Amino acid sequence: MVMSTAPQSQSRKDELVNENLYQKGVKNMYENGIEHVPRKYVLPAAERPNEKSCIDVELPLIDFAQLLGPNRSQLLHSLDYACQNYGFFQVVNHGIPEEVMSNMVNVSKRFFEMPLWEREKYMSADTKAPVRYGTSFNQTNDGVLCWRDFLKLMCRPDLISHWPSSPLDFTQLALSYAQETKALFLMLVEAILESLGLNNNKMESSSSSSSSILQDGSQLMVVNCYPPCPQPDLTLGMPPHSDYGFLTLLLQDDVEGLQILHQDRWLMVRPIPGSFVVNIFSNGRYKSVLHRVLVNSMKCRVSVASLHSFPFTTTVRPAPELISETNPRRYKDTDFATFLEYIKTCDSKEKNFLHSRKLNV
């Protein structure tokens, strides 16, 4: 006996087609001319971006050249203010050649413009893969996917050979950029430690020890691509989240999208040519701030995040000199393996890793 089944509704057929498409990322959907955001990407109304709740802002500006001159103490005070009150700042005159920065943005765009069959060579669900191309945060666990494709690169010398071989100059340009940002990171660390007061004779050994460990610390580069979205008011490029690590250097192109949460309002960070947006954290005195990324219907946005921290196996805890009765420990000891396990197992809406490590004080 042959049993007949009712034909699928057109909407269900469309959803199945979309599901096949979004497994390959949002860049692929855009290239296929998708006209509506698939249901899998639509946020609940209360979590969607609302232009009325956003204002433009220029983050505190740190002129790195002045940190090396007679105005160092004044700039350190500005750095301390920015870290305590915003958790973010923008750094200019940092010494990284404009050509190195523009080359990194350019080769990143060329990577995402390659045919899908080239990009998907690096697709992996393994969060520990030395090179990983993917979409959303974690498309396996995310209840709602976000409008982002990414390329993650572990920046260890023994892993460089795994980096993409196309475009042909990708590894050369990305390696030059990684080396420059690592050097800038180490110089910023010295200034940040000094702004925290970890620079007198009593604290010298702690400060130099931290600097030494960070010299051999981990570096992860994440190249983000946010293609034009047909309904940008329904979704996000990245949901509100906090970064893991000591410091993140973000290079943006000229398309707006990054927002930070400040005093319960979302602030749009205006891109400043030649600058880095810097995100910092230190036991609550220096804030790790929730931030998110908006998308638009007209332009593709590309950014490169260089995340710096201690070595993967190092336990991270606040400097003893920063702990007191008035400023007790606020977070558990942690390491990078704990962070990787966290992002692998939770939904993108819950990507506040620091909250998961918070102590009840």
XYZ file of C-alpha atoms in Angstrom, residues 2 39 43 86 122 133 184 196 209 212 338 351:
12
model
C 1.346 3.423 -0.928
C 13.803 33.012 10.458
C 15.910 38.227 16.998
C 34.520 53.244 29.277
C 38.847 26.231 6.126
C 36.303 29.712 8.823
C 52.000 47.596 19.976
C 47.255 50.918 37.390
C 56.746 39.322 35.552
C 57.490 38.794 30.517
C 37.949 27.360 30.212
C 28.464 35.119 25.548
